[in-house]
Short mmCIF file of C-alpha atoms in Angstrom, two decimals:
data_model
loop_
_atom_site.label_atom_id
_atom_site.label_comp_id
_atom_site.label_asym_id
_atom_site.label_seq_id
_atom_site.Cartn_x
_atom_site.Cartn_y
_atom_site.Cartn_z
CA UNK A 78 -8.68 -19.63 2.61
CA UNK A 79 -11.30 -16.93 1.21
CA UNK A 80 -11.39 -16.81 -2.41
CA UNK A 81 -10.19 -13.74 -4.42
CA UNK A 82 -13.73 -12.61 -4.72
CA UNK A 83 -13.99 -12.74 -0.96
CA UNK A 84 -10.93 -10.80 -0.58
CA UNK A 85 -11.83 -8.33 -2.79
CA UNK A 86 -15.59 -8.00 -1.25
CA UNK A 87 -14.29 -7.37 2.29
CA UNK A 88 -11.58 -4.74 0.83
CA UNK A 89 -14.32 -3.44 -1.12
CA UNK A 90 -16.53 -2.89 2.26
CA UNK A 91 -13.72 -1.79 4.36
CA UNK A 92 -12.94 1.00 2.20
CA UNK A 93 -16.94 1.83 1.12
CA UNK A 94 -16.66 2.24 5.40
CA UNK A 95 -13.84 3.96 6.13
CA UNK A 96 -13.11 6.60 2.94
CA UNK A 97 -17.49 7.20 2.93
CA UNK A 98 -17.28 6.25 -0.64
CA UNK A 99 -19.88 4.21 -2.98
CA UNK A 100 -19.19 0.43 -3.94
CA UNK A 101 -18.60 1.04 -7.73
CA UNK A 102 -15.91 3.77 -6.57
CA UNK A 103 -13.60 0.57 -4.83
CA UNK A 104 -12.21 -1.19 -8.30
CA UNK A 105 -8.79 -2.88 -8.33
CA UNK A 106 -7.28 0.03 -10.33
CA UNK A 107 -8.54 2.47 -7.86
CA UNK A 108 -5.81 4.46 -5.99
CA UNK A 109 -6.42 5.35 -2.09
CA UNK A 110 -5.15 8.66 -2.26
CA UNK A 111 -6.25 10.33 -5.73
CA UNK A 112 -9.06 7.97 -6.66
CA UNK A 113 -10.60 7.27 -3.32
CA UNK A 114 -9.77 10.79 -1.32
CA UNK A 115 -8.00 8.56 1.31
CA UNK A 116 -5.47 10.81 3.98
CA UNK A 117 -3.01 9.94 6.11
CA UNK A 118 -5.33 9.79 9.39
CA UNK A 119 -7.27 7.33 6.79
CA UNK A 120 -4.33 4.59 6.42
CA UNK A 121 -4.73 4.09 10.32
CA UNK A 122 -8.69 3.45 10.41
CA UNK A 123 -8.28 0.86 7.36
CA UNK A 124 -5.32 -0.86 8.92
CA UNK A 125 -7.76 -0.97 11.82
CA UNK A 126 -10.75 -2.21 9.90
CA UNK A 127 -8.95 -4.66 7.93
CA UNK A 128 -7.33 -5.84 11.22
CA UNK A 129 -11.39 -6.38 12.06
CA UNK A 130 -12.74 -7.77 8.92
CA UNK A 131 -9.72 -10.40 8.48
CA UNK A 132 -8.65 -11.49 12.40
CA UNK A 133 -5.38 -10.91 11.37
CA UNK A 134 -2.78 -8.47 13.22
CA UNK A 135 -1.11 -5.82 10.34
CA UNK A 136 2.53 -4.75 12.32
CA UNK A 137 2.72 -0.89 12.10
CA UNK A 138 4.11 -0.08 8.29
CA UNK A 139 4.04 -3.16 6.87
CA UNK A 140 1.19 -2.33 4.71
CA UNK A 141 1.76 1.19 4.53
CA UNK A 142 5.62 2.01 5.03
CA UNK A 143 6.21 5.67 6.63
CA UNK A 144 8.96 7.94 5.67
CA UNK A 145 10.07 5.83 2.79
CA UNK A 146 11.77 9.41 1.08
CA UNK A 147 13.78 9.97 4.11
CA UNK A 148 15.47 6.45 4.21
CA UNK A 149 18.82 5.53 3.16
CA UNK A 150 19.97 2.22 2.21
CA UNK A 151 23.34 0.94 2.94
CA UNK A 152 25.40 0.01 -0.53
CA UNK A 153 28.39 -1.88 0.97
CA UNK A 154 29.70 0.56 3.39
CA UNK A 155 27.84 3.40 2.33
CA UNK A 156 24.44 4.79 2.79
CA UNK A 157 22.99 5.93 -0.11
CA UNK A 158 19.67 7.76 -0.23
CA UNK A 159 16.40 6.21 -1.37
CA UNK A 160 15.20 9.86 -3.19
CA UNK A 161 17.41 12.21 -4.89
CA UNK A 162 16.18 15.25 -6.95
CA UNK A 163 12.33 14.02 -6.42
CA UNK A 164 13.26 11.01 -7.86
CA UNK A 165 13.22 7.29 -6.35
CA UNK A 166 16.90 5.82 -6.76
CA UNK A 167 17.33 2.50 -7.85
CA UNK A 168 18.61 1.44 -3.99
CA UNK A 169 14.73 3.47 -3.43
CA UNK A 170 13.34 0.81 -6.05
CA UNK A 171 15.06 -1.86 -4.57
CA UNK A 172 14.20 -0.86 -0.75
CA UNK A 173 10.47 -0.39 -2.10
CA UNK A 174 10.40 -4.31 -3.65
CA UNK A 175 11.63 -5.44 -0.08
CA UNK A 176 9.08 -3.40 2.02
CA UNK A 177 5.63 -3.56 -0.51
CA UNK A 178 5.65 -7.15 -2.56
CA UNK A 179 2.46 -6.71 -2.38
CA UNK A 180 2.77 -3.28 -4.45
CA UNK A 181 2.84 -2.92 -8.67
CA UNK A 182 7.01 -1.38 -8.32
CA UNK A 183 7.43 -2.41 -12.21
CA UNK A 184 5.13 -0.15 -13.27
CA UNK A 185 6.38 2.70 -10.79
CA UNK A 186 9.66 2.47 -11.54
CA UNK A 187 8.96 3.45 -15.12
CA UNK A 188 8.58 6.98 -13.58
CA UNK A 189 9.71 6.83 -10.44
CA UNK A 190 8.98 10.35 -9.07
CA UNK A 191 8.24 10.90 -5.60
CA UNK A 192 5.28 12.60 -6.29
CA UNK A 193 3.82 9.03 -7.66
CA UNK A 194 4.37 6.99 -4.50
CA UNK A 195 0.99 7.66 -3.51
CA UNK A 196 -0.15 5.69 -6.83
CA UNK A 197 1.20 2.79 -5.52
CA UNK A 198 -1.22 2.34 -2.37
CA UNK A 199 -4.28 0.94 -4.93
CA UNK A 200 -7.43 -1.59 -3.92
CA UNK A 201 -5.46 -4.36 -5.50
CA UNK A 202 -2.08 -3.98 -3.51
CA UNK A 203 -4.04 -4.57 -0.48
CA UNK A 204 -6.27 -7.49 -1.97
CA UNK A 205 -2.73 -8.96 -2.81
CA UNK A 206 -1.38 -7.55 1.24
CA UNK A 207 -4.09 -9.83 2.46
CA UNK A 208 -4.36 -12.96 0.17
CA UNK A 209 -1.05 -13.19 1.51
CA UNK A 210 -1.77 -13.05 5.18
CA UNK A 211 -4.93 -14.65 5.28
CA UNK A 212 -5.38 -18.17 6.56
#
């Protein structure tokens, strides 16, 4: 199994290849969307690169969920929705801690806004994605 270090290296290069963006840009903290400049199209060509650098097969939305606002959860015998009012319910919360272990949810769901989701997808969730998965 690759060290941490390793992990992080290979991360570190599949972003610096994919985004176009310099080594010292790719730290932990970093965010793939407001830190990086990452878009959607971008999510595929890392999945794809990680894929690559790791020999490992990523299923479709496991590291990246898709239409996490539109879901609904089901409560018993009710569905109730994961967003209401811009705002990530506690069944959202829940659904999220499921679907992205790998993900920081504590410190989202201190302001769980929609419009923060994206602050989730960070160099260190998928560091933690692939120590996971790797061999």
């Amino acid at each position: 199994m690759p060290s941490a270090d390793e992990i992080f290296t290979k991360v570190q290069a599949t972003l610096v290849d994919a985004l176009g963006v310099d080594d010292d840009d790719v730290k932990p903290e970093a965010t793939l969307i407001g830190d990086l400049g990452a878009e959607s199209i971008d999510f595929l060509d890392i999945v794809f690169r990680l894929e690559k650098n790791f020999g490992i097969t990523i299923p479709r939305g496991e590291l990246f969920p898709e239409n996490l606002a539109e879901s609904k959860v089901k409560k018993g015998d009710v569905e109730v929705p994961v967003v209401a009012d811009g705002v990530v319910t506690e069944a959202g919360i829940e659904l999220l801690r499921s679907k992205m272990p790998h993900a920081d949810i504590d410190s989202f769901a201190g302001d769980p806004k929609v419009a923060n989701l994206p602050n989730l997808f960070t160099v260190e969730m998928i560091c933690k994605f692939i120590t996971a998965r790797v061999p």
